[in-house]
């Protein structure tokens, strides 16, 4: 991976699509995740004693970077300092660091920097710039060490000028070129301090990227960090973005967390994210010895095996030109070619795609080295201005995880960008694609009906673990189309297992609201009123912690 510079400095990152997040620190010694110091109110002096025996002698930079490369990842973001304040590098600014405070006595960041250069992986650093439970003067607007330190006695400039900025300077001057600095939880940081930090980075390494979590003020940084494990809707983001996601349910090493995503699920989520224009930063948590758990490594290698065959459809690809999700999978594209990523669920003999206007020259299975042409047929309904492409599929999927069909086209890719009914008969209306009136708490959609009929109206929401469903919908919802009106008190009717877009600690929940009739083809409208409707997110953490998130309305055509 070649890091670009100047005006096009973010191109390497946009093309990379897939990176490895590594949460590794002193907290690994306790095996209870990276927030253990805060959750157990561990006194600073007791936490410091962990360093006396922290000796990750099984850490091997060559092996770790090699695993990232085998997984098809193009960059690594590792926690140089997390919220516990323990630096995983040799720091002159603070003796509480892995090189000076532990028997290990080495600087793993230096070893990683050398190995990343050797193997062609871009090294990036995570740095917790506001939360620091070890330092007596670090101040966050919510998550502070109040069991050791008096909040009223804190003097943030002492921490900011004496530790945060000096350590960031060390990271940018001691390890060669750094691809990006990944900041986190900027609660309470002033705009002036945010701008000062950005200028510090720009002055030391102009080509080093900065994520949006550097500040709570919108627009800062080079790209948008989504909420943890959050995959956005089509049309939700105006900036390029990245989803940080865990391979299991924790970030730092945890002996109790054995809920691992399967390779098939990781591949689907990666493709789904790329099809919406994003990057996936997938996290692993090495143990106290410095090893990535075997179950993590096994899954990463399987993902890499799939990417070694299908990477053409991922790396450097652009988002789907269609403004909605496909029921059969996802779409990515490159000049002159569209890639249709098909899941193996309910494999059928024919794939039908609405809205592609280009003439198709050929279609073939991407993993087929001989590029055997698949039978295709295109049709056009002038009255509805409706294009249909039909592709005759092989008898069975080429891959259990995801089969990719490459479609070569004439000219620049052109599609009907109206939200349209799917070949199954269903329509999915994501709230970010509608006309939102935040004051009235309403959203209205226009969409194309091809096959009219009676539809079940389903509300699609993400519910946080432990959140009260009844509280979220105590005022009910109202849907309307023409003279048809439905008032309902949504119930948790169906929980969708293995949702592509929904991650822990949320579950995708569908609620039946009623039925509605669209009796003729053409353009139709639907509106929804709910107290959950809000403007599109202006920043990563404004809404990520909502107990229940409204995602879409789905029209399910009755047969």
XYZ file of C-alpha atoms in Angstrom:
559
model
C 0.000 0.000 0.000
C 1.530 3.291 -1.140
C 0.760 6.332 1.000
C -0.145 9.331 -1.148
C 0.650 12.929 -0.272
C -0.440 16.461 -0.948
C -4.010 17.165 -2.038
C -4.596 13.476 -2.706
C -3.200 12.309 0.627
C -6.327 10.375 1.563
C -6.403 8.267 -1.622
C -4.436 5.389 -0.077
C -6.977 5.171 2.735
C -9.988 5.342 0.428
C -8.544 2.546 -1.709
C -7.530 0.375 1.263
C -11.094 -0.324 2.509
C -9.984 -2.756 5.236
C -7.787 -2.166 8.273
C -6.851 -3.893 11.520
C -7.710 -2.172 14.796
C -5.660 -3.399 17.759
C -6.690 -2.697 21.357
C -3.708 -3.753 23.444
C -2.524 -2.313 26.707
C -1.867 -2.949 30.377
C -5.550 -3.843 30.810
C -4.863 -7.110 28.946
C -3.237 -8.379 32.159
C -6.676 -8.478 33.811
C -8.484 -10.001 30.813
C -11.639 -7.968 31.337
C -11.534 -5.483 28.491
C -10.032 -2.026 28.060
C -12.428 -0.195 30.444
C -11.632 -2.378 33.462
C -9.848 0.366 35.407
C -12.909 2.619 35.173
C -15.515 -0.092 35.675
C -13.851 -1.428 38.851
C -12.580 1.953 40.108
C -9.090 0.526 40.391
C -6.853 3.003 42.251
C -3.980 4.416 40.219
C -1.345 2.960 42.553
C -2.875 -0.520 42.295
C -3.147 -0.239 38.525
C 0.466 0.867 38.260
C 1.540 -2.334 40.023
C 0.243 -4.348 37.078
C 3.134 -2.937 35.058
C 5.639 -4.575 37.409
C 4.762 -8.009 35.998
C 3.523 -7.069 32.535
C 5.920 -8.904 30.247
C 4.395 -9.721 26.802
C 7.338 -11.776 25.580
C 5.190 -13.574 22.994
C 4.617 -10.345 21.089
C 6.094 -10.637 17.615
C 5.729 -7.702 15.253
C 6.482 -9.804 12.184
C 3.754 -12.309 13.063
C 1.183 -9.629 13.874
C 1.793 -7.609 10.702
C 1.870 -10.840 8.707
C -1.567 -11.745 10.054
C -2.964 -8.365 9.015
C -1.510 -8.898 5.546
C -2.884 -12.457 5.344
C -6.307 -11.085 6.265
C -6.204 -8.666 3.326
C -5.900 -5.628 5.597
C -3.958 -2.635 4.304
C -3.382 -0.624 7.477
C -3.042 -1.144 11.225
C -4.335 1.217 13.917
C -2.937 0.282 17.341
C -3.618 1.815 20.762
C -0.459 3.760 21.550
C -2.285 5.021 24.645
C -5.800 4.122 25.738
C -7.965 5.634 28.473
C -5.904 4.023 31.255
C -3.025 6.364 30.423
C -0.466 3.593 29.919
C 1.730 4.329 26.891
C 2.559 1.301 24.751
C 5.707 3.066 23.536
C 8.837 4.585 25.051
C 7.806 8.051 26.218
C 10.016 10.781 27.642
C 6.878 12.650 28.685
C 5.588 9.968 31.068
C 7.425 7.046 32.780
C 4.164 5.070 32.942
C 4.994 3.300 29.672
C 5.776 -0.207 28.485
C 9.481 0.398 27.899
C 10.256 2.009 31.267
C 7.700 0.593 33.714
C 7.666 -3.112 32.811
C 10.144 -5.992 32.701
C 9.431 -6.201 28.954
C 11.591 -3.128 28.415
C 10.959 -2.904 24.675
C 9.077 -0.473 22.445
C 6.536 -2.523 20.444
C 5.516 0.519 18.420
C 9.046 0.811 17.064
C 9.108 -2.880 16.174
C 5.729 -2.551 14.455
C 6.875 0.510 12.520
C 9.869 -1.369 11.153
C 7.839 -4.455 10.274
C 5.019 -2.475 8.633
C 7.556 -0.816 6.355
C 8.995 -4.230 5.526
C 5.628 -5.809 4.672
C 3.948 -2.830 3.012
C 1.293 -2.165 5.662
C 0.510 1.408 6.749
C 1.041 1.932 10.491
C -1.361 4.242 12.319
C -1.745 5.125 15.984
C -4.767 5.388 18.293
C -4.287 7.973 21.034
C -6.770 8.756 23.809
C -6.315 12.508 23.903
C -8.942 13.523 26.456
C -9.734 10.550 28.712
C -6.788 9.539 30.901
C -7.653 7.897 34.240
C -3.999 7.813 35.316
C -3.315 11.547 35.039
C -4.628 13.773 37.876
C -5.518 16.663 35.538
C -7.212 14.930 32.595
C -10.809 16.126 32.251
C -13.573 14.563 30.150
C -17.191 15.710 30.266
C -18.300 12.306 31.560
C -15.677 9.584 32.047
C -13.186 10.729 34.698
C -11.213 9.157 37.495
C -13.203 10.460 40.474
C -12.116 7.735 42.898
C -8.503 9.005 43.073
C -8.795 12.649 42.081
C -10.955 15.618 43.033
C -12.613 16.884 39.866
C -12.690 20.480 41.108
C -8.890 20.418 41.554
C -8.162 19.325 38.005
C -6.298 21.727 35.738
C -6.733 20.478 32.178
C -3.907 22.597 30.630
C -1.437 20.756 32.869
C -2.444 17.470 31.279
C -2.897 18.889 27.788
C 0.424 20.720 27.564
C 2.424 18.405 29.778
C 1.367 14.981 28.471
C -1.087 14.813 25.558
C 0.687 17.130 23.128
C 4.220 15.948 24.005
C 3.245 12.289 23.508
C 1.551 13.038 20.192
C 4.742 14.807 19.166
C 6.705 11.688 20.128
C 4.444 9.444 18.045
C 4.910 11.674 15.018
C 8.676 12.083 15.313
C 9.982 8.722 16.531
C 8.448 6.143 14.173
C 8.708 7.482 10.655
C 5.670 8.268 8.485
C 2.373 7.648 10.292
C -0.674 6.957 8.120
C -3.222 8.442 10.494
C -3.842 9.382 14.110
C -7.041 7.886 15.464
C -8.379 10.003 18.319
C -11.276 9.020 20.580
C -14.010 10.457 22.814
C -13.298 14.192 22.685
C -15.961 15.049 25.262
C -15.613 18.619 26.487
C -12.550 19.495 24.411
C -12.766 23.126 23.329
C -12.750 24.146 19.706
C -9.492 26.029 20.283
C -7.758 22.970 21.741
C -9.170 20.810 18.935
C -7.809 23.166 16.299
C -4.476 23.373 18.094
C -4.168 19.581 18.048
C -4.994 19.417 14.347
C -2.363 22.054 13.614
C 0.195 20.176 15.717
C -0.328 17.045 13.631
C -0.309 18.963 10.340
C 2.895 20.722 11.290
C 4.761 17.522 12.157
C 3.415 15.231 9.430
C 1.276 17.049 6.836
C 0.220 13.798 5.154
C -0.909 12.099 8.375
C -4.690 11.687 8.351
C -6.858 12.597 11.341
C -10.214 11.015 12.164
C -13.252 13.083 13.110
C -13.166 12.059 16.780
C -10.385 14.570 17.292
C -13.224 16.946 18.203
C -16.924 17.155 18.907
C -17.087 20.126 16.552
C -18.337 18.892 13.144
C -16.111 19.007 10.121
C -12.771 18.434 11.802
C -10.463 15.668 10.688
C -10.098 14.111 7.259
C -12.900 11.560 7.459
C -15.877 10.553 9.554
C -15.498 7.936 12.280
C -18.854 6.292 12.753
C -20.034 5.192 16.181
C -18.579 1.965 17.509
C -19.910 -0.962 15.440
C -22.231 1.412 13.556
C -22.969 0.939 9.850
C -24.838 3.939 8.405
C -27.726 4.086 5.986
C -27.461 5.126 2.357
C -27.551 8.894 2.150
C -26.712 9.444 5.812
C -23.144 10.723 5.392
C -21.757 13.575 3.341
C -18.117 12.750 4.214
C -16.078 9.647 3.575
C -16.303 7.398 6.597
C -15.125 4.341 8.486
C -16.815 1.855 10.805
C -14.740 0.643 13.762
C -16.000 -2.845 14.610
C -15.033 -5.596 17.011
C -14.417 -9.188 15.973
C -16.228 -10.322 19.100
C -18.068 -8.060 21.588
C -15.210 -6.445 23.519
C -12.305 -4.343 22.285
C -9.510 -5.190 24.694
C -8.713 -8.813 25.542
C -11.430 -10.507 27.611
C -11.386 -14.093 28.798
C -15.180 -14.123 29.082
C -15.977 -12.843 25.588
C -16.105 -15.775 23.191
C -18.860 -14.435 20.903
C -16.893 -14.373 17.647
C -18.153 -13.200 14.277
C -17.917 -15.916 11.644
C -15.824 -15.328 8.491
C -18.978 -15.260 6.358
C -20.459 -12.513 8.533
C -17.240 -10.456 8.429
C -17.063 -10.668 4.627
C -20.701 -9.631 4.265
C -20.234 -6.714 6.619
C -17.055 -5.612 4.838
C -18.732 -5.696 1.419
C -21.841 -3.997 2.802
C -19.711 -1.173 4.206
C -17.689 -0.759 1.000
C -20.927 -0.713 -1.010
C -21.975 2.328 1.044
C -18.642 4.094 0.522
C -16.939 3.255 3.812
C -13.936 1.466 5.284
C -14.028 -1.325 7.852
C -11.578 -1.102 10.758
C -11.883 -4.537 12.371
C -10.607 -4.913 15.924
C -8.617 -7.648 17.632
C -7.438 -7.714 21.246
C -4.068 -9.368 21.950
C -3.689 -11.044 25.333
C -1.250 -10.155 28.102
C 1.430 -12.207 26.365
C 1.076 -10.178 23.173
C -0.710 -12.863 21.131
C -3.875 -12.415 19.098
C -6.285 -15.206 20.155
C -6.315 -18.204 17.805
C -10.040 -17.842 17.086
C -9.437 -14.287 15.898
C -6.501 -15.291 13.713
C -8.392 -18.197 12.128
C -11.270 -15.961 11.099
C -8.994 -13.268 9.722
C -7.141 -15.756 7.530
C -10.428 -17.021 6.085
C -11.469 -13.477 5.249
C -8.086 -12.974 3.607
C -8.520 -16.123 1.523
C -11.791 -14.735 0.131
C -10.216 -11.340 -0.559
C -7.273 -12.941 -2.355
C -9.764 -14.071 -5.015
C -12.331 -11.262 -4.876
C -10.238 -8.251 -3.841
C -10.754 -6.628 -7.247
C -14.352 -5.979 -6.219
C -13.323 -4.381 -2.899
C -9.986 -2.538 -3.015
C -10.271 0.764 -4.828
C -13.938 0.133 -5.617
C -16.524 2.863 -5.244
C -19.877 2.700 -3.542
C -23.010 1.323 -5.104
C -24.689 3.885 -7.376
C -28.061 2.599 -6.134
C -29.341 4.574 -3.105
C -30.747 1.530 -1.308
C -29.761 -1.911 -0.060
C -30.193 -4.975 -2.241
C -31.993 -7.937 -0.698
C -29.612 -10.419 -2.326
C -26.380 -8.676 -1.278
C -24.417 -5.575 -2.256
C -23.034 -3.640 -5.231
C -19.593 -2.084 -5.727
C -18.190 -0.574 -8.916
C -15.156 0.450 -10.942
C -15.013 2.176 -14.326
C -16.783 -0.007 -16.876
C -17.730 -2.675 -14.372
C -20.237 -3.335 -11.614
C -19.747 -6.074 -9.030
C -22.812 -7.842 -7.669
C -22.007 -9.528 -4.344
C -24.537 -12.315 -3.816
C -25.088 -14.094 -0.527
C -25.604 -17.832 -0.634
C -28.911 -17.604 1.234
C -31.864 -18.632 -0.939
C -29.723 -18.947 -4.066
C -31.926 -18.790 -7.150
C -31.537 -19.610 -10.810
C -31.870 -15.965 -11.890
C -30.781 -12.616 -10.525
C -32.878 -9.623 -11.476
C -31.508 -6.089 -11.083
C -33.665 -3.004 -11.587
C -32.385 0.391 -12.691
C -29.168 -0.320 -14.637
C -29.300 1.826 -17.794
C -26.028 0.760 -19.449
C -25.767 -1.871 -22.130
C -24.247 -5.016 -20.638
C -21.421 -6.556 -22.633
C -20.952 -9.614 -20.469
C -21.407 -11.007 -16.979
C -19.341 -13.718 -15.313
C -18.439 -15.152 -11.923
C -15.409 -13.210 -10.686
C -13.724 -16.307 -9.265
C -14.030 -18.098 -12.627
C -10.573 -17.752 -14.185
C -11.971 -18.552 -17.640
C -14.660 -15.839 -17.339
C -17.343 -18.081 -18.782
C -20.143 -15.716 -19.873
C -23.436 -15.926 -18.026
C -26.662 -15.556 -20.000
C -28.085 -12.045 -19.657
C -31.212 -10.253 -20.865
C -32.135 -6.566 -20.628
C -35.561 -4.974 -20.980
C -37.046 -1.504 -20.706
C -40.574 -0.368 -19.815
C -40.931 3.068 -21.415
C -44.164 3.895 -19.604
C -42.557 3.413 -16.194
C -39.067 4.397 -17.400
C -37.948 1.136 -15.827
C -34.850 -0.918 -16.692
C -34.425 -4.608 -15.839
C -31.348 -6.810 -16.119
C -31.748 -10.570 -15.745
C -28.692 -12.798 -15.227
C -28.875 -16.578 -15.406
C -26.894 -17.826 -12.411
C -24.895 -21.051 -12.009
C -26.639 -23.974 -10.341
C -24.920 -23.262 -7.028
C -22.901 -20.436 -5.431
C -19.221 -20.280 -6.271
C -18.418 -19.438 -2.658
C -20.187 -20.164 0.623
C -19.446 -16.693 1.976
C -20.322 -14.522 -1.008
C -20.291 -15.028 -4.772
C -19.336 -12.038 -6.911
C -20.773 -11.507 -10.394
C -18.789 -9.056 -12.522
C -20.897 -7.123 -15.024
C -19.000 -5.369 -17.814
C -20.877 -2.392 -19.240
C -20.576 0.159 -21.994
C -19.820 3.730 -20.995
C -19.886 5.377 -17.602
C -22.087 3.598 -15.080
C -25.613 5.037 -15.153
C -28.515 3.945 -12.970
C -32.003 5.022 -12.001
C -31.434 6.652 -8.618
C -35.075 6.605 -7.594
C -35.832 4.329 -4.657
C -37.499 1.360 -6.296
C -39.427 -1.752 -5.473
C -37.177 -4.812 -5.494
C -37.754 -7.817 -7.762
C -39.059 -9.684 -4.697
C -41.870 -7.134 -4.552
C -40.616 -5.487 -1.369
C -39.591 -1.856 -0.793
C -37.213 -0.662 1.945
C -37.327 3.037 2.826
C -34.433 4.177 5.028
C -35.156 7.348 6.942
C -31.915 9.025 5.789
C -33.201 8.814 2.188
C -36.449 10.576 3.006
C -37.414 14.216 3.368
C -37.013 14.843 7.080
C -38.925 17.471 9.031
C -37.223 17.302 12.414
C -39.612 19.802 14.014
C -42.709 17.885 12.960
C -40.976 14.532 13.639
C -41.919 13.271 10.197
C -40.160 11.754 7.224
C -41.650 11.339 3.742
C -40.455 9.142 0.900
C -41.115 8.955 -2.830
C -40.503 5.587 -4.469
C -41.327 3.534 -7.534
C -43.860 0.728 -7.470
C -43.457 -1.758 -10.334
C -45.801 -4.520 -9.183
C -48.771 -3.036 -7.274
C -50.656 -4.885 -4.556
C -51.215 -5.131 -0.825
C -48.196 -4.606 1.426
C -47.485 -5.331 5.069
C -45.935 -2.272 6.670
C -42.946 -3.048 8.910
C -40.955 -0.668 11.089
C -37.228 -1.508 11.242
C -35.356 -0.379 14.361
C -32.109 -1.118 16.174
C -32.659 -1.735 19.890
C -29.804 -1.439 22.361
C -29.285 -4.267 24.806
C -31.348 -3.551 27.922
C -33.215 -0.595 26.371
C -36.934 -0.140 27.006
C -38.929 -0.643 23.811
C -42.185 0.613 25.357
C -40.504 3.808 26.535
C -39.161 4.539 23.058
C -42.616 4.174 21.489
C -44.849 5.463 24.262
C -46.364 7.987 21.824
C -46.841 5.452 19.017
C -46.243 6.050 15.308
C -48.369 7.124 12.374
C -47.919 6.180 8.707
C -49.858 7.696 5.820
C -50.115 7.446 2.037
C -52.826 9.403 0.257
C -56.057 8.779 2.138
C -54.680 5.673 3.856
C -53.574 6.179 7.453
C -52.193 3.728 10.013
C -51.768 4.504 13.721
C -49.923 1.878 15.716
C -48.125 1.118 18.958
C -45.082 -0.792 17.662
C -44.281 -4.130 19.243
C -41.066 -6.113 19.140
C -42.476 -8.663 16.701
C -39.319 -10.129 15.140
C -35.626 -10.008 15.970
C -33.446 -10.515 12.892
C -30.554 -12.878 13.492
C -27.196 -12.233 11.777
C -28.177 -8.768 10.556
C -25.600 -7.404 8.127
C -25.993 -3.797 9.258
C -26.662 -4.223 12.981
C -23.995 -5.064 15.574
C -23.750 -5.713 19.303
C -24.924 -4.116 21.577
C -27.897 -3.535 19.235
C -30.377 -5.975 17.696
C -32.421 -5.424 14.546
C -36.121 -5.513 15.406
C -39.086 -5.499 13.010
C -42.561 -4.335 14.037
C -45.765 -4.962 12.069
C -47.747 -1.711 11.795
C -50.574 -2.759 9.479
C -51.307 -3.123 5.759
C -51.388 -0.616 2.945
C -52.410 -0.828 -0.718
C -50.671 0.590 -3.768
C -53.056 -0.255 -6.592
C -51.134 1.046 -9.595
C -47.513 1.194 -10.731
C -45.569 4.438 -10.727
C -44.411 6.998 -8.190
C -45.896 6.630 -4.717
C -45.370 8.410 -1.400
C -45.383 7.365 2.225
C -44.880 9.420 5.384
C -44.078 8.372 8.933
C -44.420 10.308 12.164
C -42.390 9.239 15.193
C -40.601 10.918 18.073
C -37.515 8.922 17.040
C -37.156 10.906 13.810
C -34.237 13.320 13.915
C -32.030 15.159 11.418
C -29.179 13.365 9.726
C -26.250 12.983 12.067
C -23.718 15.818 11.930
C -21.127 13.926 13.946
C -20.246 10.417 14.953
C -21.365 10.344 18.581
C -24.518 12.466 18.488
C -26.874 9.515 18.195
C -24.874 6.341 18.426
C -25.938 5.646 22.016
C -29.704 6.106 21.501
C -31.637 3.251 23.161
C -33.729 2.635 20.041
C -32.772 3.895 16.575
C -35.282 4.197 13.761
C -33.740 2.773 10.591
C -36.390 2.168 7.954
C -39.904 1.285 6.916
C -40.229 -1.900 4.889
C -43.128 -2.655 2.559
C -43.501 -6.422 2.238
C -45.681 -7.381 -0.732
C -48.248 -10.027 -0.042
C -48.256 -12.856 -2.570
